[in-house]
Amino acid sequence: MPRPTPAQLAYGSATVVFSTLAMLLLSQTRTGVGIVVIALVALGLGLLVALTAAPAPRGARGARRRAARTASTARSGDEASADSTPPRPVRIPRQSPRQRTHTAGTAVRERSR
């Protein structure tokens, strides 16, 4: 079972506190049994909120791990073909000082001597 996120803990805790206060104020109970029942109901409600609160979306790092895990399980051992490897990034060479553009947007090239 995964650990709860800080957001889930915060939502659950806030639910317990505010629902306890609201139920105590609305019911105006003064008996010990009534207070215990309200506290247990508030704890159950806080637990429900914490478990159903949507976990925070994972960043790009988590998405890459999931994609790599999915790709590795889709392939079966050594039977992976060369087509399954991702393409390499294309390197774009820097322009030499001779090929830099002029301020008007036209290419300026020096003639070699």
Coordinates of N, CA and C in Angstrom, one line a residue:
M1 N 0.9 -1.2 0.0 CA 0.0 0.0 0.0 C 0.9 1.2 0.0
P2 N 0.7 2.2 -0.9 CA 1.5 3.4 -1.0 C 1.3 4.3 0.2
R3 N 2.3 5.1 0.5 CA 2.2 6.0 1.5 C 1.3 7.2 1.1
P4 N 0.6 7.8 2.1 CA -0.3 8.9 1.7 C 0.6 10.2 1.5
T5 N 0.2 11.0 0.6 CA 0.9 12.2 0.2 C 0.6 13.2 1.3
P6 N 1.5 14.3 1.4 CA 1.2 15.3 2.3 C -0.1 16.0 2.1
A7 N -0.6 16.1 0.9 CA -1.9 16.7 0.7 C -3.0 15.9 1.2
Q8 N -2.9 14.5 1.1 CA -3.9 13.6 1.7 C -3.9 13.7 3.2
L9 N -2.7 13.8 3.8 CA -2.7 14.0 5.3 C -3.3 15.3 5.7
A10 N -3.1 16.4 5.0 CA -3.6 17.7 5.3 C -5.1 17.7 5.2
Y11 N -5.6 17.1 4.1 CA -7.1 17.1 3.9 C -7.8 16.3 4.9
G12 N -7.2 15.1 5.3 CA -7.8 14.3 6.3 C -7.8 14.9 7.7
S13 N -6.7 15.6 8.0 CA -6.6 16.2 9.3 C -7.5 17.4 9.4
A14 N -7.6 18.2 8.4 CA -8.5 19.3 8.4 C -9.9 18.9 8.5
T15 N -10.3 17.8 7.8 CA -11.6 17.3 7.9 C -12.0 16.8 9.3
V16 N -11.0 16.1 10.0 CA -11.3 15.7 11.3 C -11.5 16.9 12.3
V17 N -10.7 17.9 12.2 CA -10.8 19.0 13.1 C -12.1 19.8 12.8
F18 N -12.3 20.2 11.6 CA -13.5 21.0 11.3 C -14.8 20.2 11.5
S19 N -14.8 19.0 11.1 CA -16.1 18.2 11.3 C -16.4 18.0 12.8
T20 N -15.3 17.8 13.6 CA -15.5 17.6 15.0 C -16.1 18.9 15.6
L21 N -15.5 20.0 15.3 CA -16.0 21.3 15.8 C -17.4 21.6 15.3
A22 N -17.7 21.3 14.1 CA -19.1 21.6 13.5 C -20.1 20.7 14.2
M23 N -19.8 19.4 14.3 CA -20.8 18.5 15.0 C -20.9 18.8 16.4
L24 N -19.9 19.2 17.1 CA -20.0 19.5 18.6 C -20.9 20.8 18.7
L25 N -20.6 21.8 17.9 CA -21.4 23.0 18.0 C -22.9 22.8 17.6
L26 N -23.1 22.0 16.5 CA -24.5 21.8 16.1 C -25.3 20.9 17.0
S27 N -24.7 19.9 17.5 CA -25.4 19.0 18.4 C -25.5 19.5 19.8
Q28 N -24.6 20.3 20.2 CA -24.6 20.9 21.6 C -24.6 19.8 22.7
T29 N -24.0 18.7 22.4 CA -23.9 17.6 23.3 C -22.9 17.9 24.4
R30 N -23.2 17.4 25.6 CA -22.4 17.7 26.8 C -22.0 16.4 27.5
T31 N -22.5 15.3 27.0 CA -22.2 14.0 27.6 C -20.9 13.4 27.0
G32 N -20.3 12.6 27.8 CA -19.0 11.9 27.4 C -19.3 11.0 26.2
V33 N -20.4 10.3 26.3 CA -20.7 9.3 25.2 C -20.9 10.0 23.9
G34 N -21.6 11.2 23.9 CA -21.9 11.9 22.7 C -20.6 12.5 22.1
I35 N -19.7 13.0 22.9 CA -18.5 13.5 22.4 C -17.6 12.4 21.8
V36 N -17.6 11.2 22.4 CA -16.8 10.1 21.9 C -17.4 9.7 20.5
V37 N -18.7 9.6 20.4 CA -19.4 9.2 19.2 C -19.0 10.3 18.1
I38 N -19.1 11.5 18.4 CA -18.8 12.6 17.4 C -17.3 12.5 17.0
A39 N -16.4 12.2 18.0 CA -15.0 12.1 17.6 C -14.7 10.9 16.7
L40 N -15.4 9.8 17.0 CA -15.2 8.6 16.1 C -15.7 8.8 14.7
V41 N -16.9 9.5 14.6 CA -17.5 9.8 13.3 C -16.5 10.7 12.6
A42 N -16.0 11.7 13.3 CA -15.1 12.7 12.6 C -13.8 12.0 12.1
L43 N -13.3 11.0 13.0 CA -12.1 10.3 12.5 C -12.4 9.4 11.3
G44 N -13.5 8.8 11.3 CA -13.9 8.0 10.1 C -14.1 8.9 8.9
L45 N -14.7 10.0 9.0 CA -14.8 10.9 7.9 C -13.5 11.4 7.4
G46 N -12.6 11.8 8.3 CA -11.2 12.2 7.9 C -10.5 11.1 7.2
L47 N -10.6 9.9 7.7 CA -10.0 8.8 7.0 C -10.5 8.6 5.6
L48 N -11.8 8.7 5.5 CA -12.5 8.6 4.1 C -12.0 9.7 3.2
V49 N -11.9 10.9 3.7 CA -11.4 12.0 2.8 C -9.9 11.8 2.5
A50 N -9.1 11.3 3.4 CA -7.7 11.1 3.1 C -7.5 10.0 2.1
L51 N -8.3 9.0 2.1 CA -8.1 7.9 1.2 C -8.7 8.2 -0.2
T52 N -9.7 9.0 -0.3 CA -10.3 9.3 -1.6 C -9.7 10.6 -2.2
A53 N -8.9 11.3 -1.5 CA -8.3 12.5 -2.1 C -7.3 12.1 -3.2
A54 N -7.4 12.7 -4.3 CA -6.5 12.3 -5.4 C -5.1 12.6 -5.1
P55 N -4.2 11.7 -5.3 CA -2.8 11.9 -5.1 C -2.3 12.9 -6.1
A56 N -1.2 13.6 -5.8 CA -0.6 14.6 -6.7 C -0.1 13.9 -7.9
P57 N -0.2 14.6 -9.1 CA 0.3 14.0 -10.3 C 1.8 13.9 -10.2
R58 N 2.3 12.8 -10.8 CA 3.8 12.7 -10.8 C 4.4 13.6 -11.9
G59 N 5.6 13.9 -11.6 CA 6.4 14.8 -12.6 C 6.8 14.0 -13.8
A60 N 7.6 14.6 -14.6 CA 8.1 14.0 -15.8 C 9.0 12.8 -15.5
R61 N 9.7 12.8 -14.4 CA 10.5 11.7 -14.0 C 9.7 10.5 -13.8
G62 N 8.6 10.6 -13.1 CA 7.7 9.4 -12.8 C 7.1 8.9 -14.1
A63 N 6.7 9.8 -15.0 CA 6.1 9.4 -16.3 C 7.2 8.7 -17.1
R64 N 8.4 9.1 -17.1 CA 9.4 8.4 -17.8 C 9.7 7.0 -17.3
R65 N 9.7 6.9 -16.0 CA 9.9 5.6 -15.4 C 8.7 4.6 -15.7
R66 N 7.5 5.1 -15.7 CA 6.4 4.3 -16.0 C 6.4 3.9 -17.5
A67 N 6.8 4.8 -18.4 CA 6.9 4.5 -19.8 C 8.0 3.5 -20.1
A68 N 9.1 3.6 -19.4 CA 10.2 2.7 -19.5 C 9.8 1.3 -19.0
R69 N 9.1 1.3 -17.9 CA 8.7 0.0 -17.3 C 7.7 -0.7 -18.3
T70 N 6.8 0.1 -18.8 CA 5.8 -0.4 -19.8 C 6.5 -1.0 -21.0
A71 N 7.4 -0.2 -21.5 CA 8.2 -0.7 -22.7 C 9.0 -1.9 -22.5
S72 N 9.6 -2.0 -21.3 CA 10.4 -3.2 -21.0 C 9.5 -4.4 -20.8
T73 N 8.3 -4.2 -20.2 CA 7.5 -5.4 -20.0 C 6.8 -5.8 -21.3
A74 N 6.7 -4.9 -22.3 CA 6.0 -5.2 -23.5 C 7.0 -6.1 -24.4
R75 N 8.3 -5.8 -24.2 CA 9.2 -6.6 -25.0 C 9.5 -7.9 -24.2
S76 N 9.8 -9.0 -24.9 CA 10.0 -10.2 -24.2 C 11.5 -10.6 -24.3
G77 N 12.2 -10.2 -23.3 CA 13.6 -10.7 -23.2 C 14.5 -10.3 -24.3
D78 N 15.2 -11.3 -24.9 CA 16.1 -11.0 -26.0 C 15.4 -10.9 -27.4
E79 N 14.1 -11.0 -27.4 CA 13.4 -11.0 -28.7 C 13.1 -9.5 -29.1
A80 N 13.6 -8.6 -28.4 CA 13.4 -7.2 -28.7 C 14.1 -6.9 -30.0
S81 N 13.4 -6.2 -30.9 CA 13.9 -5.9 -32.2 C 14.6 -4.5 -32.1
A82 N 15.4 -4.3 -33.1 CA 16.1 -3.0 -33.2 C 15.2 -1.8 -33.4
D83 N 14.0 -2.1 -33.9 CA 13.0 -1.1 -34.1 C 12.4 -0.5 -32.8
S84 N 12.6 -1.2 -31.7 CA 12.0 -0.8 -30.5 C 12.8 0.3 -29.8
T85 N 14.1 0.5 -30.2 CA 14.9 1.5 -29.6 C 14.5 2.9 -30.0
P86 N 14.4 3.8 -29.1 CA 14.0 5.2 -29.5 C 15.1 5.8 -30.4
P87 N 14.7 6.7 -31.2 CA 15.6 7.4 -32.1 C 16.5 8.3 -31.3
R88 N 17.7 8.5 -31.8 CA 18.7 9.4 -31.1 C 18.3 10.8 -31.5
P89 N 18.6 11.7 -30.6 CA 18.3 13.1 -30.9 C 19.2 13.7 -32.0
V90 N 18.8 14.6 -32.8 CA 19.5 15.1 -33.8 C 20.3 16.3 -33.3
R91 N 21.6 16.3 -33.6 CA 22.5 17.4 -33.2 C 22.5 18.5 -34.2
I92 N 22.3 19.7 -33.9 CA 22.3 20.8 -34.8 C 23.6 21.5 -34.6
P93 N 24.5 21.6 -35.6 CA 25.8 22.2 -35.4 C 25.6 23.7 -35.3
R94 N 26.5 24.3 -34.5 CA 26.5 25.8 -34.3 C 27.0 26.4 -35.6
Q95 N 26.5 27.6 -35.8 CA 26.9 28.4 -37.0 C 28.3 29.0 -36.7
S96 N 29.1 28.9 -37.7 CA 30.4 29.5 -37.6 C 30.3 31.0 -37.7
P97 N 31.3 31.8 -37.3 CA 31.2 33.3 -37.4 C 30.9 33.7 -38.9
R98 N 31.4 32.9 -39.8 CA 31.2 33.3 -41.2 C 29.8 33.1 -41.7
Q99 N 29.0 32.3 -41.0 CA 27.7 32.0 -41.5 C 26.6 32.7 -40.7
R100 N 27.0 33.5 -39.7 CA 26.0 34.2 -38.9 C 25.2 35.2 -39.7
T101 N 24.0 35.4 -39.3 CA 23.1 36.3 -40.1 C 23.4 37.8 -39.8
H102 N 23.2 38.6 -40.8 CA 23.4 40.0 -40.7 C 22.2 40.6 -40.0
T103 N 22.2 41.8 -39.6 CA 21.1 42.4 -38.9 C 19.9 42.6 -39.7
A104 N 20.0 42.7 -41.0 CA 18.9 42.8 -41.9 C 18.3 41.4 -42.2
G105 N 18.9 40.3 -41.7 CA 18.4 39.0 -41.9 C 19.0 38.2 -43.1
T106 N 19.9 38.8 -43.8 CA 20.5 38.1 -44.9 C 21.8 37.5 -44.4
A107 N 22.1 36.4 -44.9 CA 23.3 35.7 -44.5 C 24.6 36.4 -45.1
V108 N 25.5 36.5 -44.2 CA 26.8 37.2 -44.6 C 27.9 36.1 -44.5
R109 N 28.6 35.9 -45.6 CA 29.7 34.9 -45.7 C 30.9 35.6 -46.2
E110 N 32.0 35.4 -45.5 CA 33.2 36.0 -46.0 C 33.8 35.0 -47.0
R111 N 34.5 35.6 -48.0 CA 35.1 34.8 -49.0 C 36.5 34.4 -48.4
S112 N 36.8 33.2 -48.7 CA 38.1 32.7 -48.2 C 39.2 33.2 -49.1
R113 N 40.3 33.5 -48.6 CA 41.4 34.1 -49.4 C 42.3 33.1 -50.0

